[in-house]
XYZ file of C-alpha atoms in Angstrom:
649
model
C 139.990 203.686 -48.102
C 141.724 206.944 -48.765
C 139.823 210.337 -48.448
C 138.693 210.556 -52.132
C 140.273 214.434 -53.467
C 137.673 215.915 -55.509
C 138.902 215.641 -58.856
C 138.722 211.821 -58.038
C 135.269 211.334 -57.421
C 134.513 214.229 -60.642
C 135.779 211.463 -62.555
C 133.612 208.268 -60.947
C 130.520 210.744 -61.199
C 130.900 210.983 -64.703
C 132.298 207.820 -65.212
C 128.526 206.546 -63.637
C 126.853 208.803 -65.395
C 128.545 207.060 -68.643
C 127.533 203.873 -68.143
C 123.665 204.219 -67.917
C 123.156 206.350 -70.748
C 125.700 204.398 -72.676
C 136.602 202.457 -72.796
C 151.895 201.419 -67.558
C 152.956 200.351 -64.730
C 155.562 196.863 -65.588
C 153.256 193.974 -64.862
C 152.728 191.853 -61.626
C 151.527 188.158 -61.438
C 153.554 186.151 -63.597
C 151.243 183.099 -62.273
C 149.578 181.348 -65.976
C 148.001 178.400 -67.236
C 148.706 177.014 -69.762
C 147.822 174.126 -72.769
C 146.956 174.099 -76.265
C 146.760 177.474 -78.302
C 143.818 178.938 -80.002
C 143.119 177.976 -83.280
C 145.761 180.466 -86.444
C 147.568 183.281 -85.047
C 150.003 182.277 -82.448
C 151.513 179.105 -82.670
C 153.005 178.205 -79.447
C 151.930 178.733 -76.238
C 154.906 181.133 -75.090
C 154.152 182.472 -78.751
C 150.219 183.376 -76.827
C 151.879 184.749 -73.824
C 154.418 186.619 -75.353
C 151.769 188.384 -77.147
C 149.651 189.105 -74.502
C 151.606 190.260 -72.289
C 152.822 192.561 -74.897
C 149.372 193.136 -76.056
C 148.350 194.562 -72.267
C 151.309 196.535 -71.737
C 150.742 198.410 -75.387
C 147.604 198.887 -73.642
C 147.365 199.333 -70.106
C 150.190 202.449 -71.094
C 148.447 203.760 -73.535
C 145.491 204.065 -71.226
C 146.657 204.570 -67.855
C 145.017 201.490 -66.456
C 146.696 199.819 -62.853
C 146.183 196.348 -63.312
C 144.245 194.060 -65.728
C 143.276 190.603 -65.324
C 142.721 187.691 -68.117
C 142.360 184.277 -69.310
C 142.053 183.299 -72.963
C 140.332 180.102 -73.695
C 141.074 177.367 -76.559
C 139.082 174.413 -76.746
C 138.111 173.206 -72.933
C 141.305 174.080 -71.088
C 142.172 177.674 -70.223
C 145.584 178.388 -71.954
C 146.542 181.434 -70.786
C 145.750 183.207 -67.190
C 148.024 186.198 -66.209
C 147.717 189.237 -63.980
C 149.002 192.163 -65.130
C 150.250 195.437 -63.314
C 148.491 196.075 -59.543
C 145.476 195.458 -57.561
C 146.316 197.873 -55.055
C 148.793 199.909 -55.883
C 148.797 201.421 -53.248
C 149.858 198.412 -51.229
C 152.152 197.312 -54.069
C 150.592 194.368 -54.332
C 149.885 192.599 -57.873
C 147.451 191.270 -59.658
C 146.980 187.457 -59.839
C 144.911 185.899 -61.926
C 143.868 182.669 -60.043
C 143.482 185.004 -56.538
C 142.747 187.796 -57.111
C 138.729 189.226 -57.690
C 137.467 192.282 -59.802
C 134.316 193.313 -59.933
C 132.698 192.808 -63.676
C 129.953 194.721 -63.518
C 126.828 194.046 -65.930
C 128.994 190.646 -67.609
C 127.619 189.429 -63.825
C 123.904 189.301 -65.752
C 125.856 186.137 -67.415
C 124.743 184.044 -64.327
C 121.091 185.305 -63.674
C 120.512 183.951 -67.172
C 122.052 181.014 -66.370
C 119.671 180.201 -63.239
C 117.026 181.085 -66.016
C 118.092 178.487 -68.082
C 118.394 176.498 -64.977
C 114.947 176.965 -63.989
C 113.592 176.352 -67.535
C 114.882 173.043 -67.629
C 114.149 171.867 -64.252
C 110.367 173.188 -65.322
C 110.229 175.852 -62.162
C 110.049 178.321 -64.567
C 108.837 179.032 -68.334
C 110.445 181.956 -70.680
C 106.908 182.997 -71.642
C 105.044 182.788 -68.304
C 104.524 186.819 -66.759
C 106.687 187.154 -64.322
C 103.785 187.959 -61.669
C 103.250 184.765 -62.028
C 106.074 184.034 -59.478
C 106.446 186.782 -57.743
C 104.263 186.198 -54.269
C 105.152 189.112 -52.373
C 105.997 191.461 -54.949
C 104.229 193.529 -57.323
C 106.401 195.584 -60.458
C 104.352 197.263 -63.404
C 103.819 194.545 -66.202
C 104.446 192.011 -64.228
C 101.044 190.618 -66.248
C 102.490 190.282 -69.401
C 106.027 191.481 -68.961
C 107.641 187.652 -68.851
C 111.921 186.277 -68.131
C 111.838 186.022 -72.088
C 111.693 189.985 -72.511
C 113.771 190.296 -69.303
C 116.952 188.135 -70.742
C 115.900 189.723 -74.171
C 116.438 193.261 -72.593
C 112.913 193.807 -74.236
C 110.518 194.548 -71.488
C 109.589 197.865 -72.061
C 111.480 199.841 -68.729
C 113.433 202.776 -68.932
C 117.198 203.224 -67.900
C 117.326 204.189 -64.092
C 121.171 205.713 -62.889
C 119.856 206.727 -59.594
C 120.248 203.570 -57.461
C 122.128 201.233 -58.818
C 125.221 202.340 -56.735
C 124.920 202.932 -53.651
C 126.618 204.426 -50.436
C 126.359 201.561 -47.373
C 126.470 198.125 -47.333
C 123.362 198.476 -45.287
C 121.778 199.181 -47.996
C 120.807 196.810 -49.835
C 119.755 194.375 -47.494
C 116.427 194.410 -48.666
C 117.174 194.963 -52.038
C 114.506 193.236 -52.992
C 111.758 195.825 -51.096
C 113.599 198.961 -53.095
C 113.867 197.111 -56.415
C 110.357 197.231 -56.228
C 109.383 201.206 -55.063
C 111.837 201.831 -57.155
C 111.106 199.854 -60.096
C 111.349 202.680 -63.936
C 108.579 203.406 -65.817
C 107.846 201.385 -68.807
C 108.299 203.451 -71.851
C 107.737 200.139 -74.379
C 105.158 197.375 -75.251
C 106.852 194.131 -74.231
C 108.559 192.581 -76.447
C 108.504 196.003 -78.880
C 112.081 197.968 -78.271
C 115.105 196.158 -76.835
C 116.482 198.806 -74.725
C 119.131 197.588 -71.883
C 117.762 197.275 -68.552
C 120.086 197.055 -65.639
C 116.325 197.122 -62.487
C 114.918 194.204 -65.501
C 117.974 192.427 -64.473
C 117.133 192.820 -61.105
C 113.912 192.097 -61.737
C 114.910 188.679 -63.168
C 117.029 187.670 -60.916
C 114.081 188.093 -58.268
C 112.036 185.658 -59.649
C 114.872 183.431 -59.868
C 114.978 183.704 -56.000
C 111.393 183.613 -55.109
C 110.280 180.223 -57.796
C 113.709 178.640 -56.221
C 112.771 179.279 -52.889
C 116.397 180.216 -51.899
C 117.821 183.729 -51.922
C 119.564 184.468 -55.044
C 123.825 184.925 -54.490
C 123.028 181.257 -52.224
C 121.181 179.633 -55.517
C 124.274 180.908 -58.183
C 126.852 179.919 -55.090
C 125.591 176.579 -54.777
C 124.359 175.889 -58.643
C 126.490 177.752 -61.092
C 129.996 179.408 -59.307
C 131.045 175.654 -56.715
C 130.342 173.556 -60.055
C 132.395 175.226 -62.146
C 135.053 175.582 -59.569
C 134.975 179.970 -59.418
C 136.985 179.875 -56.131
C 137.088 183.039 -55.603
C 133.294 184.490 -57.269
C 131.009 186.041 -55.688
C 127.899 188.152 -55.513
C 127.755 189.100 -51.493
C 128.839 192.536 -50.608
C 130.752 193.146 -48.765
C 132.950 190.046 -50.243
C 134.037 187.383 -47.817
C 137.078 187.990 -46.470
C 138.736 184.996 -47.232
C 138.231 186.349 -51.215
C 141.014 188.706 -52.276
C 139.688 191.900 -54.530
C 141.076 194.442 -56.313
C 141.260 198.090 -55.405
C 139.711 200.280 -58.271
C 142.137 202.903 -58.761
C 141.721 206.460 -60.828
C 144.866 207.457 -62.632
C 146.397 210.861 -60.754
C 150.208 212.733 -61.918
C 152.058 210.528 -59.662
C 150.368 207.247 -60.014
C 146.663 206.434 -58.626
C 144.294 207.060 -56.361
C 142.196 203.579 -54.688
C 139.274 202.708 -53.306
C 136.848 200.257 -52.767
C 134.812 198.822 -55.287
C 131.184 200.609 -55.871
C 128.306 198.930 -53.571
C 125.748 197.551 -56.562
C 122.367 198.296 -55.563
C 120.439 196.089 -57.458
C 123.009 193.095 -56.664
C 121.741 190.181 -59.855
C 122.618 193.543 -62.686
C 126.367 193.464 -61.698
C 127.459 192.959 -57.896
C 129.350 189.779 -58.690
C 133.975 189.963 -58.055
C 135.333 186.873 -60.332
C 139.115 186.055 -60.742
C 140.383 185.573 -64.393
C 140.168 181.698 -63.872
C 137.133 181.969 -62.350
C 135.523 183.490 -65.845
C 137.734 181.631 -68.350
C 135.691 178.207 -66.885
C 132.594 180.096 -67.050
C 133.372 180.189 -70.984
C 134.666 176.485 -70.819
C 131.680 175.615 -69.523
C 129.784 177.655 -72.476
C 131.771 176.804 -75.192
C 131.607 173.150 -74.001
C 127.487 173.039 -74.589
C 127.329 173.116 -70.781
C 129.728 170.737 -70.045
C 132.480 171.510 -67.634
C 135.287 168.637 -66.003
C 136.767 169.407 -63.225
C 139.122 167.657 -61.332
C 138.141 164.870 -63.862
C 134.657 165.178 -62.727
C 131.997 166.230 -65.633
C 129.355 168.756 -64.816
C 126.703 169.480 -67.354
C 126.245 172.975 -66.005
C 123.126 173.352 -68.629
C 121.863 171.215 -71.638
C 123.328 171.899 -75.152
C 120.470 173.220 -75.871
C 120.165 175.676 -73.146
C 123.035 176.847 -74.691
C 122.604 177.511 -78.114
C 119.817 178.962 -76.840
C 121.364 181.525 -75.406
C 123.159 182.005 -78.632
C 121.137 182.530 -81.280
C 119.554 185.920 -82.045
C 116.555 186.230 -80.182
C 115.481 190.063 -80.969
C 116.642 192.973 -82.920
C 116.181 196.874 -83.011
C 116.195 197.111 -86.926
C 116.561 193.913 -89.105
C 120.300 195.504 -89.998
C 121.462 195.351 -87.175
C 123.126 193.113 -85.093
C 120.725 191.587 -82.035
C 120.810 189.848 -78.571
C 120.549 186.494 -77.713
C 119.582 185.533 -74.134
C 121.620 187.809 -71.833
C 124.119 187.482 -74.580
C 125.245 190.395 -76.958
C 125.742 188.895 -80.693
C 128.224 190.222 -83.398
C 129.475 189.940 -86.725
C 132.694 191.825 -86.323
C 135.656 190.921 -88.988
C 133.299 188.557 -90.654
C 133.578 186.536 -87.111
C 130.711 185.681 -84.887
C 131.071 186.727 -81.430
C 128.890 186.183 -78.511
C 129.343 188.838 -75.377
C 128.619 190.703 -72.716
C 130.670 193.936 -71.397
C 130.555 195.495 -67.424
C 131.823 198.375 -65.922
C 131.619 200.075 -62.538
C 132.928 203.597 -60.779
C 136.452 201.896 -61.332
C 136.059 198.720 -63.386
C 136.435 198.230 -67.244
C 135.136 194.159 -68.153
C 134.784 192.393 -71.088
C 134.044 188.652 -72.075
C 134.124 187.721 -75.354
C 133.225 184.070 -76.875
C 134.571 182.852 -80.346
C 132.046 180.040 -80.576
C 133.898 179.146 -84.350
C 136.899 178.994 -82.824
C 136.034 177.214 -79.571
C 138.121 180.418 -77.697
C 137.021 182.889 -75.404
C 138.527 186.276 -73.919
C 138.131 187.460 -70.752
C 139.649 190.939 -69.926
C 139.546 193.439 -67.138
C 141.072 196.621 -66.205
C 140.825 198.512 -62.436
C 140.632 201.372 -64.038
C 137.837 203.254 -65.414
C 139.277 204.034 -69.270
C 138.715 202.537 -72.211
C 140.641 199.874 -74.196
C 138.907 196.624 -73.870
C 138.172 197.205 -77.435
C 142.118 196.946 -78.390
C 142.392 194.298 -76.789
C 139.918 192.057 -78.206
C 141.015 193.352 -81.749
C 144.773 192.388 -81.148
C 143.966 189.082 -79.689
C 141.612 188.780 -83.015
C 143.951 189.920 -85.301
C 147.710 188.046 -83.510
C 145.840 185.294 -81.640
C 143.539 183.752 -83.906
C 144.582 185.588 -86.895
C 141.548 187.141 -88.011
C 143.089 189.965 -90.181
C 140.331 193.386 -90.253
C 138.534 193.463 -93.229
C 139.419 195.681 -95.917
C 138.009 199.277 -96.224
C 134.498 199.911 -97.687
C 133.836 201.747 -100.930
C 131.152 204.674 -100.329
C 128.332 204.782 -102.061
C 127.900 208.026 -104.095
C 123.978 207.353 -104.009
C 124.260 207.524 -100.412
C 123.788 211.648 -100.675
C 120.729 211.490 -102.407
C 119.095 210.277 -99.250
C 121.468 212.610 -97.028
C 118.004 214.488 -96.276
C 116.668 211.395 -94.729
C 119.552 210.745 -92.483
C 121.195 214.025 -91.463
C 120.559 215.249 -87.856
C 121.281 215.695 -84.829
C 119.995 212.288 -82.515
C 120.118 211.145 -78.500
C 119.314 208.495 -76.968
C 115.809 207.230 -76.184
C 116.553 205.049 -73.240
C 115.444 207.505 -70.456
C 111.570 209.257 -70.842
C 109.185 210.197 -68.144
C 112.410 210.734 -65.242
C 114.353 213.848 -64.764
C 117.604 211.290 -65.932
C 116.844 212.228 -69.238
C 119.404 214.937 -68.586
C 121.744 212.558 -68.804
C 121.306 211.338 -72.375
C 122.101 215.032 -73.616
C 126.071 213.039 -73.081
C 124.736 210.830 -75.976
C 123.952 212.980 -78.681
C 125.456 212.506 -81.977
C 125.364 214.520 -84.973
C 124.942 212.833 -88.900
C 125.811 213.688 -91.461
C 126.961 212.643 -94.929
C 130.016 213.867 -97.314
C 130.088 214.575 -100.604
C 131.369 211.381 -101.680
C 128.890 209.579 -100.037
C 130.374 208.625 -96.582
C 128.312 208.856 -93.491
C 130.044 210.563 -91.022
C 128.409 209.932 -87.017
C 130.224 212.764 -84.421
C 129.980 212.561 -81.030
C 129.773 215.524 -78.502
C 133.749 215.307 -77.784
C 134.070 215.472 -81.629
C 135.415 211.928 -82.214
C 133.793 210.641 -85.643
C 132.977 207.888 -87.188
C 132.873 206.789 -90.799
C 130.303 204.340 -91.683
C 128.939 203.256 -95.420
C 125.806 202.954 -96.630
C 125.660 198.730 -97.578
C 122.180 198.474 -98.262
C 119.507 201.443 -98.312
C 119.103 202.668 -94.633
C 121.822 200.101 -93.390
C 125.582 200.689 -92.840
C 128.379 199.267 -91.583
C 132.028 201.127 -91.009
C 134.214 202.310 -93.448
C 137.343 201.423 -91.796
C 138.914 199.319 -89.074
C 139.597 202.329 -87.713
C 135.478 203.253 -87.319
C 134.895 199.643 -86.495
C 134.553 197.447 -82.474
C 133.279 194.103 -82.218
C 130.513 196.075 -80.060
C 129.311 197.973 -82.935
C 129.502 196.565 -85.955
C 126.529 197.713 -87.895
C 123.919 200.487 -87.887
C 120.890 201.322 -89.034
C 118.167 204.904 -90.469
C 114.683 204.637 -90.513
C 111.646 206.811 -89.229
C 113.632 209.353 -87.979
C 115.309 206.611 -85.519
C 119.255 205.422 -85.835
C 119.472 201.877 -84.783
C 123.110 200.708 -83.549
C 123.951 197.124 -82.231
C 121.837 195.569 -79.364
C 121.689 196.223 -75.973
C 121.789 199.862 -77.566
C 118.859 201.475 -77.186
C 116.934 203.717 -80.614
C 118.655 206.994 -81.019
C 115.521 209.338 -81.837
C 116.425 212.334 -84.518
C 115.448 215.619 -83.036
C 113.200 218.613 -83.265
C 115.177 221.691 -84.656
C 114.174 223.357 -81.450
C 115.132 219.818 -78.995
C 119.006 220.066 -80.341
C 121.447 220.392 -78.058
C 122.800 224.186 -79.316
C 119.204 225.664 -79.300
C 119.264 223.982 -75.703
C 122.061 225.759 -74.508
C 121.362 228.993 -76.607
C 117.738 229.590 -74.724
C 119.392 228.355 -71.801
C 121.565 230.801 -71.701
C 119.940 233.302 -72.841
C 117.489 233.460 -70.441
C 119.541 232.825 -67.939
C 121.196 235.883 -68.880
C 118.071 238.061 -69.611
C 116.785 236.848 -66.082
C 119.809 237.460 -64.349
C 120.239 240.856 -65.574
C 117.846 242.199 -63.933
C 119.847 242.093 -60.839
C 122.457 245.459 -62.296
C 119.894 246.683 -65.092
C 116.782 247.265 -61.683
C 119.084 248.633 -58.985
C 121.131 251.161 -61.748
C 117.449 252.534 -62.697
C 115.471 253.285 -60.031
C 118.730 255.442 -58.385
C 119.121 257.125 -61.448
C 115.612 257.709 -61.268
C 114.934 258.005 -58.182
C 117.838 258.272 -55.552
C 118.242 254.985 -53.254
C 115.591 256.633 -50.613
C 112.987 256.326 -53.255
C 113.887 252.382 -54.057
C 110.887 250.700 -52.985
C 108.762 252.725 -55.398
C 110.647 251.010 -58.062
C 109.430 247.584 -57.079
C 106.074 247.555 -58.749
C 104.529 243.651 -58.324
C 105.146 243.174 -62.040
C 109.281 243.641 -60.922
C 108.774 241.953 -57.232
C 107.615 238.698 -59.266
C 110.373 238.746 -61.247
C 112.747 239.159 -58.927
C 111.001 236.685 -56.698
C 111.981 234.053 -60.083
C 115.654 235.417 -59.641
C 116.206 234.600 -56.004
C 115.193 231.344 -56.427
C 117.081 230.933 -60.032
C 119.705 232.077 -58.160
C 119.109 229.570 -55.147
C 118.852 226.557 -57.086
C 122.238 227.619 -58.986
C 124.302 228.476 -56.319
C 122.698 224.613 -54.028
C 123.417 223.261 -57.025
C 126.682 223.983 -57.477
C 127.830 223.307 -53.777
C 125.589 220.144 -54.264
C 127.796 218.941 -56.908
C 131.384 220.579 -55.036
C 130.654 218.715 -51.973
C 129.618 214.994 -53.369
C 128.817 215.071 -57.154
C 128.482 211.622 -56.796
C 125.103 211.505 -54.878
C 123.111 212.353 -58.509
C 124.175 208.850 -58.702
C 124.067 207.391 -55.421
C 121.205 208.664 -53.805
C 119.845 212.466 -52.849
C 121.446 214.153 -50.063
C 118.847 216.367 -47.330
C 120.189 219.647 -49.112
C 120.568 217.863 -52.829
C 116.801 217.571 -52.277
C 115.975 220.721 -51.207
C 117.583 222.010 -53.793
C 115.844 220.567 -56.685
C 112.182 220.848 -54.687
C 113.322 224.990 -55.428
C 112.063 224.024 -59.006
C 108.603 223.609 -58.739
C 107.974 226.795 -56.194
C 110.413 228.517 -59.309
C 107.625 227.194 -61.925
C 104.988 228.213 -59.635
C 106.478 231.630 -59.388
C 107.389 232.230 -63.208
C 103.815 231.470 -63.862
C 102.924 234.507 -61.180
C 105.401 236.367 -62.962
C 103.862 235.896 -66.495
C 100.371 236.595 -64.816
C 101.702 240.496 -63.213
C 102.854 241.168 -66.666
C 100.066 239.928 -68.479
C 98.026 242.186 -66.457
C 99.948 245.166 -67.216
C 99.562 244.566 -70.966
C 95.893 244.290 -70.285
C 95.532 247.321 -68.724
C 97.938 249.156 -71.216
C 95.344 246.980 -74.350
C 92.615 248.445 -72.203
C 93.386 252.029 -71.876
C 95.186 252.392 -75.274
C 98.157 254.337 -73.654
C 101.172 253.178 -71.282
C 99.702 255.979 -68.669
C 97.942 253.006 -67.311
C 101.344 250.707 -66.811
C 102.998 250.858 -64.218
C 106.637 251.224 -65.912
C 107.133 253.080 -69.277
C 107.656 251.228 -72.704
C 111.261 250.787 -72.721
C 110.566 249.042 -68.987
C 107.366 246.661 -70.233
C 109.364 246.003 -73.469
C 112.389 244.570 -70.451
C 108.972 243.040 -68.761
C 107.730 241.287 -71.666
C 111.446 240.307 -72.131
C 111.720 238.236 -68.612
C 108.712 236.940 -68.878
C 109.880 235.192 -72.345
C 112.599 234.090 -70.887
C 111.197 232.628 -67.113
C 108.676 230.391 -69.779
C 111.537 229.643 -72.051
C 113.163 228.151 -68.855
C 109.779 226.362 -66.729
C 109.481 224.677 -70.722
C 112.861 223.395 -70.472
C 112.831 222.639 -67.069
C 109.479 220.418 -67.789
C 111.137 218.840 -71.398
C 114.051 217.699 -68.606
C 111.797 216.293 -66.419
C 113.242 218.953 -63.909
C 110.743 220.381 -62.086
C 109.610 217.348 -59.903
C 113.278 215.705 -60.022
C 112.446 215.995 -55.966
C 109.826 213.888 -55.538
């Protein structure tokens, strides 16, 4: 592993944050597997191979992707498996679709839900039974109410959590079960009420499988899923066994790519799996063939047909107007086609696993670079491979303008509410507006705008193919909440004081006011009394405020130093120095209360005597102190709003 550059680590930190709260080199590895081609589109295997090669080359070039692994399934065969680019750029190693394992991230969750359904089939598990029934050595909030049905549909009500999802050392996952119990996020919704994607909820389901079946989770999946499906490279183990070939992670640089080992996942069932393209192709075959898989003439019934059907049917949705979730799978109607899918992402890898049941076809694609572009591959495959064209542009309904007041505003994700990670949801902020011709526009903080057309009151579909994506095909707005396709949590319309602009303005003005004391008070003291009598200027209110300013400066300097030294610790777990920095905040809050009280006492003396002579300063000084008191109140309110006062604990 090379030493990470500062730019490299910053990119990774941002990538990891984007994952919780919410996308060319010449191809190598020409190994391929061919049989029948999928319906429509490409008519021959040569067409399929040439088409996929061109599609991947263009996508990888557009998005600076170092390597990709792809499998296409039709009926009961892998019709195309190909590696593109590098598995290790620095070592010059190409991607092999049969041998090179990629970290598939949350696509690993599909193995958890498959294991659960196997337990249901043999009578060991019941979807509607509280998970506490199966846990003898562990306790979780709500385990007498939360069921495997809730966990598999992400409706258990658990808040999302970033910290601890990835760890620095393999030793940190030796007791992942105990860590999961200790660090399980709070429940913010009643079970069955709202879809809020939960990595830790999947970890809990993996623990239930382990406890109920009396076998380590990784071992069970290896024996009951990987081996029957001939998934020779697949594993949940960390580190990966020596007999497996694992792709490096890559980040683009000016002259190529920097490489590193894949991230260590702190909640293994949620995403520690690595697998090759052909491994995942075999999973797709079993799912498309009603749970059966044939290898070397031997047929395996991995799941009963009824279980597969149950996983593919919609079991929950946040709104009747948006696509929902099956058991572990996400569901979409895209370009008039039914899609059953899951995506996954870690520090360096982005993956999509998409089934097209009506075509008996599937696509697996994984990048070893934290880059967008998966949607481009899915779109290209649907257009050229399956012959499914983009839908024509939709006409806007002018009546939408009459309801603009119900829709317009600033919205933010609600998947984090009680922890300090609420601050990360700032990045999810979107602004909704309605044009004069009735098009609803949704603009994120980067300025990217998607256009939507109202198809029934409060329900919207993309105006054009440019605004659509296989994972984002519908949207609804009702009662100040914006709903997107599962597994996205609802967005909530913000009050004026919660908007990003107001929050930023309040913070900027308050900080500027407080930091101005570093210049204003020394200059005033010198002008009036000279340096020799400086202490006479330090009245109690000023001393209290300066104490707050000192704490604030210490926090800001510490935060900058920690972010510069290791930005990934915000996701991987606090260093002692970061903990110490965050511990300043509750002290600051107490000091601010003392300072505000001191200023209030100044005003009390003035009001009692009805004369400024009772104060320790003149009218201008008292006015300045009052401004500073309000600045302190504003900052403490913001720290409390973002749950930062107790972030160290």
